[in-house]
């Protein structure tokens, strides 16, 4: 069972990473590079030299101007490689989590079941947190990292549990409790960014948030479909070998 789950998760993670890495490099990476020009302003006489391309994460904290610079992958192929690696690790990890949740809920992973659970995963991990903390470009004003991480974990966990009560338990009390859990983090409210002027254009930030959310939706759908397909495919192989014997 564990080997089968690991194999299916690897297959689903590779499938999702292969597609989503291309979408990231095409749709969001150019926006990150454009935002870095606002984050790392250089004097006019150095503008022709160009800015180094770094691997940026939405909403990350930045070192103080006098602090030692952190290591960053170089522009071009190294950055593309690290983007692909991070996407692959995330895809396999989410596929493992999704498969474990399906089995714990007593559901046999199929493409249809995988797609349904993937929608719930997307809603829990991406959509619900995005309502309070949309994906952010480098240079955006943001609340302290620890506060954002705590709210994100609370929102993802509450939304996932709420969807479980609504979609699996389905009793009246469970549905009401699920709705309360889903709404609770937004009632508390996400941590607010400190007031300050940012030179980052609002249209660029909005475009990045919209594209990131759309890519995340594709990511989760591919994970769910790939996991369901791989789980069924790996179950047929031993049966076929046994039939030949």
Coordinates of N, CA and C in Angstrom, one line a residue:
X1 N 0.8 -1.2 0.0 CA 0.0 0.0 0.0 C 0.9 1.3 0.0
X2 N 1.9 1.3 0.9 CA 2.7 2.5 1.0 C 3.6 2.6 -0.3
X3 N 4.1 1.5 -0.9 CA 4.9 1.6 -2.1 C 4.0 2.1 -3.2
X4 N 2.8 1.6 -3.3 CA 1.8 2.0 -4.3 C 1.5 3.5 -4.2
X5 N 1.3 4.0 -3.0 CA 1.0 5.4 -2.8 C 2.2 6.2 -3.2
X6 N 3.4 5.8 -2.8 CA 4.6 6.6 -3.2 C 4.8 6.6 -4.7
X7 N 4.6 5.5 -5.3 CA 4.7 5.4 -6.8 C 3.7 6.3 -7.5
X8 N 2.5 6.3 -7.0 CA 1.4 7.1 -7.6 C 1.7 8.6 -7.4
X9 N 2.2 8.9 -6.2 CA 2.5 10.3 -5.9 C 3.7 10.8 -6.7
X10 N 4.7 10.0 -6.9 CA 5.8 10.4 -7.8 C 5.3 10.7 -9.2
X11 N 4.5 9.8 -9.7 CA 4.0 9.9 -11.1 C 3.2 11.2 -11.2
X12 N 2.3 11.4 -10.2 CA 1.4 12.6 -10.3 C 2.2 13.9 -10.1
X13 N 3.2 13.8 -9.2 CA 4.1 15.0 -9.0 C 4.9 15.4 -10.2
X14 N 5.4 14.4 -10.9 CA 6.2 14.6 -12.1 C 5.3 15.2 -13.2
X15 N 4.1 14.7 -13.3 CA 3.2 15.2 -14.4 C 2.8 16.7 -14.1
X16 N 2.4 16.9 -12.8 CA 2.1 18.3 -12.5 C 3.2 19.3 -12.6
X17 N 4.4 18.8 -12.2 CA 5.6 19.7 -12.3 C 6.0 20.0 -13.7
X18 N 5.9 19.0 -14.6 CA 6.2 19.2 -16.0 C 5.4 20.3 -16.7
X19 N 4.1 20.3 -16.4 CA 3.2 21.3 -17.0 C 3.3 22.6 -16.3
X20 N 3.3 22.6 -15.0 CA 3.2 23.9 -14.2 C 4.5 24.6 -14.3
X21 N 5.7 23.9 -14.3 CA 6.9 24.7 -14.5 C 6.9 25.5 -15.7
X22 N 6.4 25.0 -16.8 CA 6.3 25.7 -18.1 C 5.4 26.9 -17.9
X23 N 4.3 26.8 -17.2 CA 3.4 27.9 -16.9 C 4.1 29.0 -16.1
X24 N 4.8 28.5 -15.0 CA 5.5 29.5 -14.2 C 6.5 30.3 -14.9
X25 N 7.3 29.6 -15.7 CA 8.4 30.3 -16.4 C 7.8 31.3 -17.5
X26 N 6.6 30.9 -18.0 CA 6.0 31.8 -19.0 C 5.2 32.9 -18.5
X27 N 4.4 32.6 -17.4 CA 3.4 33.6 -16.9 C 3.8 34.4 -15.7
X28 N 4.5 33.7 -14.7 CA 4.8 34.5 -13.5 C 6.2 34.9 -13.3
X29 N 7.2 34.1 -13.8 CA 8.6 34.5 -13.7 C 8.9 35.9 -14.3
X30 N 8.3 36.2 -15.5 CA 8.6 37.5 -16.0 C 8.1 38.7 -15.1
X31 N 7.0 38.4 -14.5 CA 6.4 39.4 -13.5 C 7.4 39.6 -12.3
X32 N 7.9 38.5 -11.8 CA 8.8 38.5 -10.7 C 10.1 39.3 -11.1
X33 N 10.6 39.1 -12.3 CA 11.8 39.8 -12.8 C 11.5 41.3 -12.9
X34 N 10.3 41.6 -13.4 CA 9.9 43.0 -13.5 C 9.8 43.7 -12.1
X35 N 9.3 42.9 -11.1 CA 9.1 43.5 -9.8 C 10.4 43.7 -9.1
X36 N 11.4 42.8 -9.4 CA 12.7 43.0 -8.8 C 13.4 44.3 -9.2
X37 N 13.0 44.8 -10.4 CA 13.6 46.1 -10.8 C 13.1 47.2 -9.9
X38 N 11.9 47.1 -9.3 CA 11.5 48.0 -8.3 C 12.0 47.8 -6.9
X39 N 12.3 46.5 -6.6 CA 12.9 46.1 -5.3 C 14.3 46.5 -5.2
X40 N 15.1 46.3 -6.2 CA 16.5 46.6 -6.2 C 16.8 47.8 -7.1
X41 N 16.5 48.9 -6.7 CA 16.7 50.1 -7.5 C 18.2 50.4 -7.5
X42 N 18.7 50.7 -8.7 CA 20.1 51.0 -8.8 C 20.3 52.4 -9.4
X43 N 21.4 53.0 -9.2 CA 21.6 54.3 -9.8 C 21.5 54.3 -11.3
X44 N 21.2 55.5 -11.8 CA 20.9 55.6 -13.3 C 22.1 55.2 -14.1
X45 N 23.3 55.5 -13.7 CA 24.5 55.1 -14.5 C 24.8 53.7 -14.5
X46 N 24.1 52.9 -13.6 CA 24.3 51.4 -13.6 C 23.1 50.7 -14.3
X47 N 22.1 51.4 -14.7 CA 20.9 50.8 -15.2 C 21.2 49.9 -16.4
X48 N 22.2 50.3 -17.3 CA 22.4 49.5 -18.5 C 23.1 48.1 -18.2
X49 N 23.6 48.0 -17.0 CA 24.3 46.7 -16.6 C 23.3 45.6 -16.5
X50 N 22.1 45.9 -16.0 CA 21.0 44.9 -15.8 C 21.1 44.4 -14.4
X51 N 20.0 43.8 -14.0 CA 19.8 43.3 -12.6 C 20.0 41.8 -12.6
X52 N 20.6 41.2 -11.6 CA 20.7 39.8 -11.5 C 19.3 39.2 -11.3
X53 N 19.0 38.1 -12.0 CA 17.7 37.4 -11.8 C 17.9 36.5 -10.6
X54 N 17.0 36.6 -9.6 CA 17.1 35.7 -8.4 C 15.8 35.0 -8.3
X55 N 15.8 33.9 -7.6 CA 14.7 33.1 -7.4 C 13.9 33.8 -6.2
X56 N 12.7 34.4 -6.6 CA 11.9 35.1 -5.7 C 10.7 34.3 -5.2
X57 N 10.3 34.5 -4.0 CA 9.2 33.8 -3.4 C 8.2 34.9 -3.0
X58 N 6.9 34.7 -3.3 CA 5.9 35.7 -3.0 C 5.9 35.9 -1.5
X59 N 5.9 37.2 -1.1 CA 5.8 37.6 0.2 C 6.9 37.3 1.1
X60 N 8.2 37.1 0.6 CA 9.3 36.8 1.4 C 9.8 38.0 2.1
X61 N 10.5 37.8 3.2 CA 11.2 39.0 3.9 C 12.5 39.2 3.2
X62 N 12.9 40.5 3.3 CA 14.2 40.9 2.7 C 15.2 41.3 3.7
X63 N 16.4 41.1 3.4 CA 17.5 41.4 4.4 C 17.6 42.9 4.4
X64 N 18.2 43.4 5.5 CA 18.4 44.8 5.6 C 19.5 45.2 4.7
X65 N 19.6 46.5 4.3 CA 20.5 46.9 3.3 C 22.0 46.6 3.7
X66 N 22.3 46.7 5.0 CA 23.7 46.5 5.4 C 24.0 45.0 5.7
X67 N 23.0 44.1 5.5 CA 23.2 42.7 5.8 C 23.9 42.0 4.6
X68 N 24.5 40.9 4.9 CA 25.2 40.2 3.9 C 24.2 39.6 2.9
X69 N 24.4 39.7 1.6 CA 23.4 39.1 0.7 C 23.3 37.6 0.8
X70 N 22.0 37.1 0.7 CA 21.8 35.7 0.7 C 22.2 35.1 -0.6
X71 N 22.5 33.8 -0.6 CA 22.7 33.1 -1.9 C 21.5 33.1 -2.7
X72 N 21.7 33.3 -4.0 CA 20.6 33.2 -4.9 C 21.1 32.4 -6.2
X73 N 20.2 31.6 -6.8 CA 20.6 31.0 -8.0 C 20.9 32.0 -9.2
X74 N 21.8 31.7 -10.0 CA 22.1 32.7 -11.1 C 20.9 32.8 -12.1
X75 N 21.0 33.7 -13.0 CA 20.0 33.9 -14.0 C 20.1 32.8 -15.0
X76 N 19.0 32.7 -15.8 CA 19.0 31.7 -16.8 C 18.7 30.3 -16.4
X77 N 19.5 29.4 -16.8 CA 19.3 28.0 -16.6 C 19.3 27.6 -15.1
X78 N 20.2 28.1 -14.2 CA 20.1 27.8 -12.8 C 18.8 28.2 -12.2
X79 N 18.3 29.3 -12.5 CA 17.0 29.8 -11.9 C 15.9 28.9 -12.4
X80 N 15.9 28.5 -13.7 CA 14.8 27.6 -14.2 C 14.9 26.3 -13.6
X81 N 16.1 25.8 -13.3 CA 16.3 24.5 -12.7 C 15.7 24.5 -11.2
X82 N 16.0 25.5 -10.5 CA 15.5 25.6 -9.1 C 14.0 25.8 -9.1
X83 N 13.5 26.5 -10.0 CA 12.0 26.6 -10.1 C 11.4 25.3 -10.4
X84 N 12.0 24.5 -11.3 CA 11.4 23.2 -11.6 C 11.6 22.3 -10.4
X85 N 12.7 22.3 -9.7 CA 12.9 21.4 -8.6 C 11.9 21.7 -7.5
X86 N 11.7 23.0 -7.2 CA 10.8 23.4 -6.1 C 9.4 23.0 -6.5
X87 N 9.0 23.1 -7.8 CA 7.7 22.7 -8.2 C 7.5 21.2 -8.1
X88 N 8.5 20.4 -8.4 CA 8.5 19.0 -8.4 C 8.4 18.5 -6.9
X89 N 9.2 19.1 -6.0 CA 9.1 18.7 -4.6 C 7.7 19.0 -4.1
X90 N 7.2 20.2 -4.4 CA 5.8 20.5 -3.9 C 4.8 19.6 -4.5
X91 N 4.9 19.2 -5.8 CA 3.9 18.4 -6.4 C 3.9 17.0 -5.8
X92 N 5.0 16.4 -5.6 CA 5.1 15.1 -5.0 C 4.6 15.1 -3.5
X93 N 4.9 16.1 -2.8 CA 4.5 16.3 -1.4 C 3.0 16.4 -1.3
X94 N 2.4 17.3 -2.1 CA 0.9 17.4 -2.1 C 0.2 16.2 -2.6
X95 N 0.8 15.5 -3.6 CA 0.2 14.2 -4.0 C 0.2 13.2 -2.9
X96 N 1.3 13.1 -2.2 CA 1.3 12.1 -1.0 C 0.2 12.5 0.0
X97 N 0.1 13.8 0.3 CA -0.9 14.2 1.3 C -2.3 14.0 0.8
X98 N -2.5 14.2 -0.5 CA -3.8 14.0 -1.1 C -4.2 12.5 -1.1
X99 N -3.2 11.7 -1.5 CA -3.5 10.2 -1.4 C -3.8 9.7 0.0
X100 N -3.0 10.2 0.9 CA -3.2 9.8 2.3 C -4.6 10.2 2.8
X101 N -5.0 11.4 2.5 CA -6.3 11.9 2.9 C -7.4 11.0 2.3
X102 N -7.3 10.7 1.0 CA -8.3 9.9 0.3 C -8.4 8.5 1.0
X103 N -7.3 7.9 1.3 CA -7.3 6.6 1.9 C -7.9 6.7 3.3
X104 N -7.5 7.7 4.0 CA -8.0 7.9 5.4 C -9.5 8.1 5.4
X105 N -10.0 8.7 4.4 CA -11.5 8.9 4.3 C -12.2 7.7 3.7
X106 N -11.5 6.6 3.4 CA -12.1 5.4 2.8 C -12.4 5.5 1.4
X107 N -11.8 6.4 0.6 CA -12.0 6.5 -0.8 C -10.9 5.9 -1.6
X108 N -11.4 5.1 -2.6 CA -10.4 4.5 -3.5 C -10.0 5.5 -4.5
X109 N -8.7 5.8 -4.6 CA -8.2 6.9 -5.5 C -8.5 6.5 -7.0
X110 N -9.4 7.3 -7.6 CA -9.6 7.2 -9.1 C -9.5 8.6 -9.6
X111 N -9.4 8.8 -10.9 CA -9.3 10.1 -11.5 C -10.5 11.0 -11.0
X112 N -11.7 10.5 -10.9 CA -12.8 11.3 -10.5 C -12.7 11.7 -9.0
X113 N -12.4 10.7 -8.2 CA -12.2 11.0 -6.7 C -11.0 11.9 -6.5
X114 N -9.9 11.7 -7.3 CA -8.8 12.5 -7.1 C -9.1 13.9 -7.5
X115 N -9.9 14.1 -8.6 CA -10.2 15.5 -9.0 C -11.0 16.2 -7.9
X116 N -12.0 15.5 -7.3 CA -12.8 16.1 -6.3 C -12.0 16.5 -5.0
X117 N -11.1 15.6 -4.6 CA -10.2 15.9 -3.5 C -9.2 17.0 -3.8
X118 N -8.8 17.1 -5.1 CA -7.9 18.1 -5.5 C -8.6 19.5 -5.5
X119 N -9.8 19.6 -5.8 CA -10.6 20.8 -5.7 C -10.6 21.3 -4.2
X120 N -10.8 20.3 -3.3 CA -10.8 20.7 -1.9 C -9.4 21.1 -1.4
X121 N -8.3 20.4 -2.0 CA -7.0 20.8 -1.6 C -6.7 22.2 -2.1
X122 N -7.1 22.5 -3.4 CA -6.8 23.9 -3.9 C -7.6 24.9 -3.1
X123 N -8.8 24.6 -2.7 CA -9.6 25.6 -1.9 C -8.9 25.8 -0.5
X124 N -8.3 24.7 0.1 CA -7.8 24.8 1.4 C -6.4 25.5 1.4
X125 N -5.5 25.1 0.4 CA -4.1 25.6 0.5 C -3.9 26.9 -0.3
X126 N -4.7 27.1 -1.3 CA -4.5 28.3 -2.2 C -5.6 29.3 -2.1
X127 N -6.8 28.9 -2.4 CA -7.9 29.9 -2.6 C -8.3 30.6 -1.3
X128 N -8.5 29.8 -0.2 CA -8.9 30.4 1.1 C -7.8 31.3 1.7
X129 N -6.5 30.9 1.7 CA -5.5 31.8 2.2 C -5.3 33.0 1.3
X130 N -5.6 32.9 0.0 CA -5.4 34.0 -0.9 C -6.4 35.1 -0.7
X131 N -7.6 34.8 -0.1 CA -8.5 35.8 0.2 C -8.0 36.8 1.2
X132 N -7.1 36.4 2.1 CA -6.5 37.3 3.1 C -5.1 37.7 2.8
X133 N -4.3 36.8 2.2 CA -2.9 37.0 1.8 C -2.7 36.6 0.4
X134 N -3.0 37.4 -0.6 CA -2.8 37.1 -2.0 C -1.3 37.0 -2.2
X135 N -0.9 36.2 -3.3 CA 0.5 36.0 -3.6 C 1.1 37.4 -3.9
X136 N 2.3 37.6 -3.3 CA 3.0 38.9 -3.4 C 4.3 38.9 -4.2
X137 N 4.5 39.9 -4.9 CA 5.8 40.1 -5.6 C 6.8 40.7 -4.7
X138 N 8.1 40.5 -5.1 CA 9.2 41.1 -4.4 C 9.0 42.6 -4.4
X139 N 9.2 43.3 -3.2 CA 9.0 44.7 -3.1 C 7.7 45.1 -2.6
X140 N 6.8 44.1 -2.4 CA 5.5 44.5 -1.9 C 5.6 44.7 -0.3
X141 N 4.7 45.5 0.2 CA 4.6 45.7 1.6 C 3.9 44.5 2.2
X142 N 4.5 43.9 3.3 CA 3.9 42.7 3.8 C 4.0 42.7 5.3
X143 N 3.1 42.0 6.0 CA 3.1 41.8 7.4 C 4.3 40.9 7.8
X144 N 4.7 40.9 9.1 CA 5.8 40.0 9.5 C 5.6 38.6 9.0
X145 N 6.7 37.9 8.7 CA 6.6 36.6 8.1 C 5.9 35.6 9.1
X146 N 6.3 35.6 10.3 CA 5.8 34.6 11.3 C 4.2 34.8 11.4
X147 N 3.7 36.0 11.4 CA 2.3 36.2 11.5 C 1.6 35.7 10.3
X148 N 2.2 35.9 9.1 CA 1.6 35.4 7.9 C 1.6 33.9 7.8
X149 N 2.7 33.3 8.2 CA 2.7 31.8 8.2 C 1.7 31.2 9.2
X150 N 1.6 31.8 10.4 CA 0.6 31.3 11.3 C -0.8 31.4 10.8
X151 N -1.1 32.5 10.2 CA -2.5 32.7 9.7 C -2.7 31.8 8.5
X152 N -1.7 31.6 7.7 CA -1.9 30.7 6.5 C -2.1 29.2 7.0
X153 N -1.4 28.7 8.0 CA -1.5 27.4 8.5 C -2.9 27.3 9.1
X154 N -3.3 28.2 9.9 CA -4.6 28.2 10.5 C -5.8 28.2 9.5
X155 N -5.6 29.0 8.4 CA -6.7 29.0 7.4 C -6.7 27.8 6.6
X156 N -5.6 27.2 6.2 CA -5.5 26.0 5.4 C -6.1 24.8 6.2
X157 N -5.7 24.7 7.5 CA -6.2 23.6 8.3 C -7.7 23.7 8.6
X158 N -8.2 24.9 8.9 CA -9.6 25.1 9.2 C -10.4 24.9 7.9
X159 N -10.0 25.4 6.8 CA -10.7 25.1 5.6 C -10.8 23.7 5.2
X160 N -9.6 23.0 5.3 CA -9.6 21.6 5.0 C -10.5 20.8 5.9
X161 N -10.5 21.1 7.2 CA -11.4 20.4 8.1 C -12.9 20.7 7.9
X162 N -13.1 22.0 7.5 CA -14.5 22.4 7.2 C -15.0 21.6 6.0
X163 N -14.2 21.5 5.0 CA -14.7 20.8 3.8 C -14.8 19.3 4.0
X164 N -14.0 18.8 4.9 CA -14.2 17.4 5.3 C -15.5 17.2 6.0
X165 N -15.9 18.0 6.9 CA -17.1 17.9 7.6 C -18.3 18.1 6.7
X166 N -18.2 19.0 5.7 CA -19.3 19.2 4.8 C -19.4 18.1 3.7
X167 N -18.3 17.7 3.2 CA -18.3 16.8 2.1 C -18.3 15.3 2.4
X168 N -17.8 15.0 3.6 CA -17.7 13.6 4.0 C -18.7 13.2 5.1
X169 N -18.7 14.0 6.2 CA -19.7 13.7 7.3 C -21.1 14.0 6.9
X170 N -21.4 15.2 6.4 CA -22.6 15.5 5.7 C -23.8 15.6 6.6
X171 N -23.7 15.5 7.9 CA -24.8 15.7 8.8 C -25.0 17.2 9.0
X172 N -26.2 17.5 9.5 CA -26.5 18.9 9.7 C -25.5 19.6 10.6
X173 N -25.2 19.0 11.7 CA -24.3 19.6 12.7 C -22.9 19.7 12.1
X174 N -22.5 18.7 11.3 CA -21.2 18.7 10.7 C -21.1 19.8 9.6
X175 N -22.2 20.0 8.9 CA -22.2 21.0 7.9 C -22.1 22.4 8.5
X176 N -22.8 22.6 9.6 CA -22.8 23.9 10.3 C -21.4 24.1 10.9
X177 N -20.9 23.1 11.5 CA -19.5 23.2 12.1 C -18.5 23.5 11.0
X178 N -18.6 22.8 9.8 CA -17.7 23.1 8.7 C -17.8 24.5 8.2
X179 N -18.9 25.0 8.1 CA -19.1 26.4 7.7 C -18.4 27.4 8.7
X180 N -18.6 27.1 10.0 CA -18.0 27.9 11.0 C -16.5 27.9 10.9
X181 N -15.9 26.7 10.6 CA -14.5 26.6 10.5 C -13.9 27.3 9.3
X182 N -14.7 27.3 8.2 CA -14.2 27.9 7.0 C -14.2 29.4 7.1
X183 N -15.2 30.0 7.8 CA -15.4 31.4 8.0 C -14.5 32.0 9.1
X184 N -14.2 31.2 10.1 CA -13.5 31.7 11.3 C -12.2 32.4 11.0
X185 N -11.2 31.9 10.2 CA -10.0 32.6 9.9 C -10.2 34.0 9.3
X186 N -11.2 34.1 8.5 CA -11.4 35.4 7.8 C -12.1 36.4 8.7
X187 N -12.8 35.8 9.7 CA -13.4 36.7 10.8 C -12.3 37.3 11.6
X188 N -11.3 36.4 12.0 CA -10.1 36.9 12.7 C -9.4 37.9 11.9
X189 N -9.2 37.6 10.6 CA -8.5 38.5 9.7 C -7.1 38.2 9.5
X190 N -6.6 38.4 8.3 CA -5.2 38.1 8.0 C -4.3 39.3 8.6
X191 N -3.1 39.0 8.9 CA -2.2 40.1 9.4 C -2.1 41.2 8.3
X192 N -2.1 42.4 8.7 CA -2.1 43.5 7.8 C -0.6 44.0 7.6
X193 N -0.4 44.4 6.4 CA 0.9 45.0 6.1 C 1.1 46.3 6.7
X194 N 2.3 46.7 7.1 CA 2.5 48.0 7.6 C 2.3 49.1 6.6
X195 N 1.8 50.2 7.0 CA 1.6 51.3 6.1 C 2.9 51.8 5.5
X196 N 2.9 52.0 4.2 CA 4.2 52.4 3.6 C 4.0 52.5 2.1
X197 N 4.8 53.4 1.5 CA 4.7 53.6 0.1 C 5.5 52.5 -0.7
X198 N 4.9 51.9 -1.7 CA 5.6 51.0 -2.5 C 5.6 51.4 -4.0
X199 N 6.7 51.4 -4.7 CA 6.7 51.8 -6.0 C 6.2 50.7 -7.0
X200 N 5.9 49.5 -6.5 CA 5.4 48.5 -7.3 C 4.0 48.8 -7.9
X201 N 3.8 48.8 -9.2 CA 2.5 49.1 -9.7 C 1.5 48.1 -9.3
X202 N 0.3 48.6 -8.9 CA -0.8 47.8 -8.5 C -1.3 46.8 -9.5
X203 N -1.2 47.2 -10.8 CA -1.6 46.3 -11.9 C -0.7 45.1 -12.0
X204 N 0.6 45.3 -11.8 CA 1.5 44.2 -11.8 C 1.3 43.2 -10.7
X205 N 1.0 43.8 -9.5 CA 0.7 42.9 -8.4 C -0.5 42.1 -8.5
X206 N -1.6 42.8 -9.1 CA -2.8 42.1 -9.3 C -2.7 41.0 -10.4
X207 N -2.0 41.3 -11.4 CA -1.7 40.3 -12.5 C -1.0 39.1 -11.9
X208 N 0.0 39.3 -11.1 CA 0.7 38.2 -10.5 C -0.1 37.3 -9.6
X209 N -1.0 38.0 -8.8 CA -1.9 37.2 -7.9 C -2.8 36.4 -8.7
X210 N -3.4 37.0 -9.8 CA -4.4 36.2 -10.6 C -3.7 35.0 -11.3
X211 N -2.6 35.3 -11.9 CA -1.9 34.2 -12.6 C -1.4 33.1 -11.6
X212 N -0.9 33.5 -10.5 CA -0.5 32.5 -9.5 C -1.6 31.6 -9.1
X213 N -2.8 32.2 -8.8 CA -4.0 31.4 -8.4 C -4.4 30.5 -9.5
X214 N -4.4 31.0 -10.8 CA -4.8 30.1 -11.9 C -3.8 28.9 -12.0
X215 N -2.5 29.2 -11.9 CA -1.5 28.1 -12.0 C -1.7 27.1 -10.9
X216 N -2.0 27.6 -9.7 CA -2.2 26.7 -8.6 C -3.4 25.8 -8.8
X217 N -4.4 26.3 -9.4 CA -5.6 25.5 -9.8 C -5.2 24.4 -10.7
X218 N -4.5 24.7 -11.8 CA -4.0 23.7 -12.7 C -3.2 22.7 -12.0
X219 N -2.3 23.2 -11.2 CA -1.4 22.3 -10.4 C -2.1 21.3 -9.6
X220 N -3.1 21.7 -8.9 CA -3.9 20.7 -8.1 C -4.7 19.8 -8.9
X221 N -5.3 20.3 -10.0 CA -6.1 19.4 -10.9 C -5.3 18.3 -11.5
X222 N -4.1 18.7 -11.9 CA -3.2 17.7 -12.5 C -2.7 16.7 -11.4
X223 N -2.5 17.1 -10.2 CA -2.1 16.2 -9.1 C -3.2 15.2 -8.8
X224 N -4.5 15.7 -8.7 CA -5.6 14.8 -8.4 C -5.8 13.8 -9.6
X225 N -5.9 14.3 -10.8 CA -6.1 13.4 -11.9 C -4.9 12.4 -12.1
X226 N -3.7 12.9 -12.0 CA -2.5 12.0 -12.1 C -2.5 11.0 -11.0
X227 N -2.8 11.4 -9.8 CA -2.7 10.4 -8.7 C -3.8 9.3 -8.9
X228 N -5.0 9.7 -9.2 CA -6.0 8.7 -9.5 C -5.7 7.8 -10.6
X229 N -5.2 8.3 -11.7 CA -4.8 7.5 -12.8 C -3.7 6.5 -12.5
X230 N -2.6 7.1 -11.8 CA -1.5 6.2 -11.5 C -1.9 5.2 -10.5
X231 N -2.7 5.5 -9.5 CA -3.1 4.5 -8.5 C -3.8 3.3 -9.2
X232 N -4.7 3.6 -10.1 CA -5.4 2.5 -10.8 C -4.5 1.8 -11.7
X233 N -3.6 2.5 -12.4 CA -2.6 1.8 -13.3 C -1.7 0.9 -12.5
X234 N -1.2 1.3 -11.4 CA -0.3 0.4 -10.6 C -1.1 -0.8 -10.0
X235 N -2.4 -0.7 -9.8 CA -3.1 -1.8 -9.3 C -3.4 -2.8 -10.4
X236 N -3.4 -2.4 -11.6 CA -3.7 -3.3 -12.7 C -2.4 -4.2 -13.1
X237 N -1.3 -3.6 -12.9 CA 0.0 -4.3 -13.3 C 0.2 -5.6 -12.5
X238 N 0.0 -5.7 -11.2 CA 0.2 -7.0 -10.5 C -0.9 -8.0 -10.9
X239 N -2.1 -7.5 -11.2 CA -3.2 -8.4 -11.6 C -2.9 -9.0 -13.0
X240 N -2.3 -8.1 -13.9 CA -1.9 -8.6 -15.2 C -0.8 -9.6 -15.1
X241 N 0.2 -9.4 -14.3 CA 1.3 -10.4 -14.1 C 0.8 -11.7 -13.5
X242 N -0.1 -11.6 -12.6 CA -0.7 -12.8 -12.0 C -1.5 -13.6 -13.0
X243 N -2.2 -12.9 -13.9 CA -3.0 -13.6 -14.9 C -2.1 -14.3 -15.9
X244 N -0.9 -13.7 -16.2 CA 0.0 -14.4 -17.1 C 0.6 -15.7 -16.5
X245 N 0.7 -15.7 -15.2 CA 1.3 -16.8 -14.5 C 0.2 -17.9 -14.5

